[in-house]
Coordinates of C-alpha atoms (C1' of nucleotides) in Angstrom, one line a residue:
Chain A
X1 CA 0.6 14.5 -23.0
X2 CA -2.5 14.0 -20.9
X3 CA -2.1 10.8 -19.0
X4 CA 1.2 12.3 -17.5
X5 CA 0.0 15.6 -16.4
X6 CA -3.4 14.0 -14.8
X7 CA -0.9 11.4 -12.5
X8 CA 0.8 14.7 -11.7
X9 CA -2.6 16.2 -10.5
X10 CA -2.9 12.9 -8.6
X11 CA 0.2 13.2 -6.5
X12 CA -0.5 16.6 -5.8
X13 CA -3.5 15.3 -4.4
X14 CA -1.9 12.9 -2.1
X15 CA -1.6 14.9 0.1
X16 CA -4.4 15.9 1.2
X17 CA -5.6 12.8 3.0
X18 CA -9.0 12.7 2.4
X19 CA -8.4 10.3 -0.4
X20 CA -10.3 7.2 0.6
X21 CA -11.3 6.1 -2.3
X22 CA -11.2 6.2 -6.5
X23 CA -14.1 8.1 -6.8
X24 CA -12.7 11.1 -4.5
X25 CA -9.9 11.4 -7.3
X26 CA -12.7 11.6 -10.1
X27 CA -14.3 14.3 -8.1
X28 CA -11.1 15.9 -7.2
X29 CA -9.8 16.2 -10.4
X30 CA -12.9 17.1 -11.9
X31 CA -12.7 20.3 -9.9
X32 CA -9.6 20.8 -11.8
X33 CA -11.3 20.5 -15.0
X34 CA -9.7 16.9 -15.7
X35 CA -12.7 15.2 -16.5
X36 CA -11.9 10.8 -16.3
X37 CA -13.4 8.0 -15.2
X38 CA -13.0 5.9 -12.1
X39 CA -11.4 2.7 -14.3
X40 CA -8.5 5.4 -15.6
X41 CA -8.2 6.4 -11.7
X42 CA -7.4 2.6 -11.1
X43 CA -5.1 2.2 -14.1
X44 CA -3.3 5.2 -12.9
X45 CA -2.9 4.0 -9.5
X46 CA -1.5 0.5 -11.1
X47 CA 1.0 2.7 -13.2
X48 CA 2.5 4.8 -10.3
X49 CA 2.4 2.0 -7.9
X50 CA 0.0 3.8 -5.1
X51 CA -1.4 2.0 -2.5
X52 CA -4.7 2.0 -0.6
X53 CA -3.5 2.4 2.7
X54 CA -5.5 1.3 6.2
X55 CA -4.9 4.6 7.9
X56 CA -4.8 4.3 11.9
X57 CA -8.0 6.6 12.4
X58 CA -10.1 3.9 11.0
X59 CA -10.3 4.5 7.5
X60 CA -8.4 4.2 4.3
X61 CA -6.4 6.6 2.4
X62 CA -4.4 6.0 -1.1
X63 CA -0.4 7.3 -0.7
X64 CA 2.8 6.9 -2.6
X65 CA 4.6 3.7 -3.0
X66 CA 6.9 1.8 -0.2
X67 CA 9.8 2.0 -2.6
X68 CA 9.7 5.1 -3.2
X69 CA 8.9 6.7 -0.3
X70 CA 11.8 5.0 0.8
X71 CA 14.2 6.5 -1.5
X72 CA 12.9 10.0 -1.3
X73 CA 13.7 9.7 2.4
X74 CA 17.2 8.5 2.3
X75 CA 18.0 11.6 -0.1
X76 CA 15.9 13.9 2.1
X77 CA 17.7 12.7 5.0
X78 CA 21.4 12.9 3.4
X79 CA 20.3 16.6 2.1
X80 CA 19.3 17.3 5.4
X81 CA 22.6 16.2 7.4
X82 CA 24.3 18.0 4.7
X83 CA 23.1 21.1 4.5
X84 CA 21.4 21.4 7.8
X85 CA 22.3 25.0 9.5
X86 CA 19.6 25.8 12.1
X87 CA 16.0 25.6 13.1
X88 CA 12.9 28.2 14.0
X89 CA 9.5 27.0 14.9
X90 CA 6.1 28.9 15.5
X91 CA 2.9 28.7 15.3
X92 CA 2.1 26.1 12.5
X93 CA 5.5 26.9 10.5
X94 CA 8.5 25.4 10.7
X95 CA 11.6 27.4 9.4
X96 CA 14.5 25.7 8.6
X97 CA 17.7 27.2 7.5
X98 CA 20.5 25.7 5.3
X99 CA 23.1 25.9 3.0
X100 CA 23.2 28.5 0.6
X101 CA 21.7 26.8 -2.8
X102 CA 20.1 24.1 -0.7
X103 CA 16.5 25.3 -0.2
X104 CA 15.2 24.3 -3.4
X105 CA 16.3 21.0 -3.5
X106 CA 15.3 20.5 0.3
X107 CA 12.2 21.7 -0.2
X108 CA 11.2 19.5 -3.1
X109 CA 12.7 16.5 -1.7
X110 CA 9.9 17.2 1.3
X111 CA 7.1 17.8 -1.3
X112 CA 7.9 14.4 -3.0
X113 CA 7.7 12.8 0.6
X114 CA 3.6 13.8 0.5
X115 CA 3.5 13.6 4.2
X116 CA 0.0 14.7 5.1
X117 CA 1.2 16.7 7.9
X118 CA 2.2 18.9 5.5
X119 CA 0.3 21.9 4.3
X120 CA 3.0 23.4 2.0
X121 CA 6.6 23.9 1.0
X122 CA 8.6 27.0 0.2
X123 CA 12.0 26.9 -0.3
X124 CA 14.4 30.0 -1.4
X125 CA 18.3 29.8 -2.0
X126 CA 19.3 29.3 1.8
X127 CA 16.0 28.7 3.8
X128 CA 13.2 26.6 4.0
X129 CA 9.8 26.9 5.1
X130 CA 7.1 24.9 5.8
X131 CA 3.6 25.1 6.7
X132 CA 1.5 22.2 9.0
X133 CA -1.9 21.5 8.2
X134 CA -2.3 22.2 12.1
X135 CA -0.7 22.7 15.6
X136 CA -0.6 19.2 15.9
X137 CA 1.0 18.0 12.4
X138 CA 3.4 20.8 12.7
X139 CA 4.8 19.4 15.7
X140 CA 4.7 15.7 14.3
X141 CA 6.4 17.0 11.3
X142 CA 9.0 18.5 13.3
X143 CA 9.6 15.0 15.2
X144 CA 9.7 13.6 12.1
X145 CA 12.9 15.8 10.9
X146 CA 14.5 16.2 13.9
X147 CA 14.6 11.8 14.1
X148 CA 15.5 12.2 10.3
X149 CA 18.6 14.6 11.4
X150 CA 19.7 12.0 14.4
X151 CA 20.3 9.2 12.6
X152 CA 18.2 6.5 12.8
Chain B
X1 CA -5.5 -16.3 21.5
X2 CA -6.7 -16.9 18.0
X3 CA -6.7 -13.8 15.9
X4 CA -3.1 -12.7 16.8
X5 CA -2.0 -16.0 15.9
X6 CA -3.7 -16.4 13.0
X7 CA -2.5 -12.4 12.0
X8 CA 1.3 -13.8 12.6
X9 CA 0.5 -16.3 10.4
X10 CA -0.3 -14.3 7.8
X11 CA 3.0 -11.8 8.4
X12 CA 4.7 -14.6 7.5
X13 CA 2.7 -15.6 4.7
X14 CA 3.3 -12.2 3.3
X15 CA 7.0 -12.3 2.1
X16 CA 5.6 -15.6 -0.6
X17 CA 4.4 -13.0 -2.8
X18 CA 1.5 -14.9 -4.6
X19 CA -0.7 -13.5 -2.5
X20 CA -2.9 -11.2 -4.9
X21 CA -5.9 -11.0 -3.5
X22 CA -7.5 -11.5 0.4
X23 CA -9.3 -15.2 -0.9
X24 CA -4.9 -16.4 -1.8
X25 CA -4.7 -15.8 2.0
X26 CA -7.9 -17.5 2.8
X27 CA -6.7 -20.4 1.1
X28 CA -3.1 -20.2 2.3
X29 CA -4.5 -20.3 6.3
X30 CA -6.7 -23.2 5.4
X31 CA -3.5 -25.4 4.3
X32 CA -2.8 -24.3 7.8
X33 CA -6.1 -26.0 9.2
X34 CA -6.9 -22.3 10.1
X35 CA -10.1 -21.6 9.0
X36 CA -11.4 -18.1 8.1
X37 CA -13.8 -16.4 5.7
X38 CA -12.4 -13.6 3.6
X39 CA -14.6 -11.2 5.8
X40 CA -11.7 -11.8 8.7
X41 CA -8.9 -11.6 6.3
X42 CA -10.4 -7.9 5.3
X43 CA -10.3 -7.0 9.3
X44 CA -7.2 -8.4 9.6
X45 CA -5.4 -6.6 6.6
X46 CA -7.1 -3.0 8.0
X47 CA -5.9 -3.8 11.7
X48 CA -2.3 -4.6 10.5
X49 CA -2.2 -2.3 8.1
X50 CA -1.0 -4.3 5.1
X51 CA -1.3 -2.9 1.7
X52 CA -2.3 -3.9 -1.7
X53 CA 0.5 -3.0 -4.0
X54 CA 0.7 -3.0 -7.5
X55 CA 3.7 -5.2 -8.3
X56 CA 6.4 -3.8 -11.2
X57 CA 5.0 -7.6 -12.9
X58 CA 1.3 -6.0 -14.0
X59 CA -0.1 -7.9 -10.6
X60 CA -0.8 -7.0 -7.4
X61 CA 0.3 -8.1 -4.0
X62 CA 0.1 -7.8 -0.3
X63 CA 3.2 -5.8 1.6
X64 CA 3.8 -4.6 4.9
X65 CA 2.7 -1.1 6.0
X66 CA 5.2 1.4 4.7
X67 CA 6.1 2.5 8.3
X68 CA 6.7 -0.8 9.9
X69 CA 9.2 -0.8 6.9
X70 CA 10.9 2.0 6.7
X71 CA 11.6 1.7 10.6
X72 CA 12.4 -2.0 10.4
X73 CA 14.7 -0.8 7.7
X74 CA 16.5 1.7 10.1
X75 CA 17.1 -1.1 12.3
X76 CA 18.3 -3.2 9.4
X77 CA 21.1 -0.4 8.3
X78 CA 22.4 0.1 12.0
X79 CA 22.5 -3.4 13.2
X80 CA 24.6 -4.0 9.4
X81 CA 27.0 -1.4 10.2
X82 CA 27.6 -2.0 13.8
X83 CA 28.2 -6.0 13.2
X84 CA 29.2 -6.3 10.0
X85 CA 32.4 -8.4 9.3
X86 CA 32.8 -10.2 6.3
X87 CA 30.2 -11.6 3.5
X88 CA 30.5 -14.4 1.0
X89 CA 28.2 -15.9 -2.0
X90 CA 27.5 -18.6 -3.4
X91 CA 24.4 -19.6 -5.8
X92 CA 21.5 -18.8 -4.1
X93 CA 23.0 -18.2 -0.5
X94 CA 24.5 -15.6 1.1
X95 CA 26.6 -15.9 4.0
X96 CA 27.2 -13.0 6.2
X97 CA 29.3 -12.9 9.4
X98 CA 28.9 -10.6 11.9
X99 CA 30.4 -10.0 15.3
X100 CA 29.6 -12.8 18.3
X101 CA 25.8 -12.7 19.3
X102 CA 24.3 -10.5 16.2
X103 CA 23.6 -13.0 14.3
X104 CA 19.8 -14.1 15.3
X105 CA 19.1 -10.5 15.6
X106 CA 20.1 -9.5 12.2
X107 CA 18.2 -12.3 11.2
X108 CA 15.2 -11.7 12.6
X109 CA 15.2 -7.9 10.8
X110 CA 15.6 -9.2 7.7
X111 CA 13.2 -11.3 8.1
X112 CA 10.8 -8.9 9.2
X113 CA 11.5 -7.1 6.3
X114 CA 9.4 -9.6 4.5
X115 CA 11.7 -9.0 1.6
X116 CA 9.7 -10.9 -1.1
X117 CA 13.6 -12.0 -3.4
X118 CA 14.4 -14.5 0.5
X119 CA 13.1 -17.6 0.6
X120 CA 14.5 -18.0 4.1
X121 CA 16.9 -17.3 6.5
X122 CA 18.7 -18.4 9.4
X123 CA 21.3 -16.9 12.2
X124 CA 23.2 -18.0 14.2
X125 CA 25.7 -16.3 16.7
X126 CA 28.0 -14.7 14.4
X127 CA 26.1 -15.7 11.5
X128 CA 23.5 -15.6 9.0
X129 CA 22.7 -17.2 5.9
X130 CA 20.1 -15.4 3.6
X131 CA 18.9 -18.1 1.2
X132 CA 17.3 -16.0 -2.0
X133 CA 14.5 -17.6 -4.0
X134 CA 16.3 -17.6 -7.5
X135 CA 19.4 -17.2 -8.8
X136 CA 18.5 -13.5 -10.1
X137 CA 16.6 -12.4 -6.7
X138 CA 19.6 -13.3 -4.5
X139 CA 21.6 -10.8 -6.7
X140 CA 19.7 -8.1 -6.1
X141 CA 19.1 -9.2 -2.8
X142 CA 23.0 -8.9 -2.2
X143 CA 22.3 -5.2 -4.2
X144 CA 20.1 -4.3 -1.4
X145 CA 22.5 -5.3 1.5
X146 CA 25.5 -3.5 -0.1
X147 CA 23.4 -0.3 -0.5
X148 CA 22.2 -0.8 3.1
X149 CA 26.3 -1.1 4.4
X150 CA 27.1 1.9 2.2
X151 CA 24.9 4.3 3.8
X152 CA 22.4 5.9 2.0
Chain C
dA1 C1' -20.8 -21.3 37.9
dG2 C1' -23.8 -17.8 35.9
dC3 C1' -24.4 -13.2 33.9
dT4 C1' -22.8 -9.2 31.4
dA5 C1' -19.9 -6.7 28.6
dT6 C1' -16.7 -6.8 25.0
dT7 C1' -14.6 -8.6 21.1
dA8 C1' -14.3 -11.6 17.1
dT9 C1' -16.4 -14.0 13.2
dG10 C1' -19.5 -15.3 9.5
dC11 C1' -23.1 -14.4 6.3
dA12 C1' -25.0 -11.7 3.0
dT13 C1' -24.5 -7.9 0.5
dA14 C1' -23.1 -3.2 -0.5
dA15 C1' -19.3 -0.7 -2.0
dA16 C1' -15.1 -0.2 -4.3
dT17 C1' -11.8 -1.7 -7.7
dA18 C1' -10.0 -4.0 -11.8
dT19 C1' -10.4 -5.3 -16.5
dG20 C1' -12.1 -7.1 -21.4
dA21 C1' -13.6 -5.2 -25.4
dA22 C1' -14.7 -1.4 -28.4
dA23 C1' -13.8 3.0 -29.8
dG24 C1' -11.2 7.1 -30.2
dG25 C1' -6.6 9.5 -30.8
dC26 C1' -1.9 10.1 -32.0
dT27 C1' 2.4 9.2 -34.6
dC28 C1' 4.9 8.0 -38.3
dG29 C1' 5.9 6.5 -42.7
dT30 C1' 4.5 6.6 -47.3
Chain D
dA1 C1' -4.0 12.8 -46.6
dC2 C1' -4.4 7.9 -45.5
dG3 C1' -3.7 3.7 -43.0
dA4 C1' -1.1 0.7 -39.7
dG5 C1' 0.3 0.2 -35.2
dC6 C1' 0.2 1.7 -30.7
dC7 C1' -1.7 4.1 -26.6
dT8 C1' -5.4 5.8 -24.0
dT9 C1' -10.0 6.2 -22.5
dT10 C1' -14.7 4.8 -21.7
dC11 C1' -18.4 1.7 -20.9
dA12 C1' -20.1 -2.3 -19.0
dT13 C1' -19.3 -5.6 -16.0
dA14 C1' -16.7 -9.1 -13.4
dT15 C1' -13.9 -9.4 -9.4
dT16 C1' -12.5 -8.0 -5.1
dT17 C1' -12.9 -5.8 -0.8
dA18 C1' -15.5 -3.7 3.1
dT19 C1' -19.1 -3.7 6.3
dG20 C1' -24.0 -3.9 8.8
dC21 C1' -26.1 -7.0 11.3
dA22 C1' -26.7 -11.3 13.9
dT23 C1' -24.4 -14.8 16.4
dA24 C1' -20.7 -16.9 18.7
dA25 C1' -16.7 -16.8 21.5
dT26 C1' -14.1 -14.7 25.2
dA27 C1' -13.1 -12.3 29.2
dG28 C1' -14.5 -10.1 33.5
dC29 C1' -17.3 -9.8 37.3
dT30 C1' -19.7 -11.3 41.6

DNA sequence: AGCTATTATGCATAAATATGAAAGGCTCGT
DNA sequence: ACGAGCCTTTCATATTTATGCATAATAGCT
């Protein structure tokens, strides 16, 4: 169907948090040859429950839903304390290894999470990789896992 | 000073989950004798950070940033575990007892939760009594607590 | 106190978002 | 293939939200 692969070209966009505003997914997605409207854009948002968030640099940016977000993470963080071996950084990756047949899984789980840190996801059988959108996400990111691996 | 009171004000106003649009709130604070235009309320929701989420009903409502959550929720499972004793239900209210002095504390979280099912709640030292708004959103509030106590 | 700088608010309005109504598509049963 | 019912999309527009600018309030000085 149409409606559903568009809302997945909208979370992929996430992401990437220049998002401030309907219009940005028109253009977006127009770039992707997925030519709608801005009142389909808002109907879309309705359906998957985004939200227009006040971002702390001043602006706005749309992201995934509270409840969800929140579920994704739990998984995520029982994946991780599961299957959690060991842990490389450098540069703007961060390579993290774990249980053979884990990667995958791990790796999704941190695509769903859309953090905007996040540049990209790669995960084979027993390793994950990940790639910051800059020196300074990378190391937020990796504060982000190492508090998801302590607990909390 | 004004604006911080008048921002705790509308924290708590959050958690009644008419609030569909930034006038509700304007109107809301007025029944308060405080007196805004919805100009403020637009400043206010950017500083704090609230969002406007699409509810699972077809509306829309105001809801604390996802952060603030998800870290208030953290709290929320550790103080649970650590002081949980015994629980108990009854129509709309659930009882929980906890060990000596957690009781305001684990009240205060959940409150802070802004959990739209709770009409109120209430702790003292060893315990706290959730009252839920209906019949149907106290059982899922007691769904939420059990999957908060069973890890996650 | 008086003066200045900073912050907060309201007004008016621009900008962004949501939605009713009409039109187009798709699916299914006949 | 045709039509009924159901989604989906667009267009036009109403509704809601954000913001520039002017003013008021507040806080800090001296």
């Amino acid at each position: 169907m149409k409606k559903q692969e568009r809302q997945r070209y909208i979370k992929r966009l996430l992401s990437s948090n220049e998002i401030e505003r309907q219009e940005d997914f028109v253009r977006l997605l127009r770039a992707e040859d997925i030519d709608v409207t801005q009142a389909t854009i808002s109907r879309d948002i309705k359906d998957m429950q985004l939200v227009k968030v006040p971002s702390v640099t001043g602006g706005y940016h749309y992201s995934m839903p509270v409840q969800k977000k929140m579920d994704t993470e739990k998984k995520l963080r029982r994946t991780l304390k599961d299957a959690y071996v060991s842990y490389a950084t450098q540069d703007k990756f961060v390579l993290i290894k774990v249980l053979p047949g884990n990667g995958p899984a791990l790796a999704s789980l941190i695509e769903a999470m859309h953090y905007d840190n996040v540049f990209g996801t790669l995960g084979d059988d027993d390793t994950v990789l990940i790639i910051g959108k800059s020196l300074d996400a990378t190391l937020d990111l990796q504060q982000t896992l190492q508090r998801l691996l302590s607990d909390n």
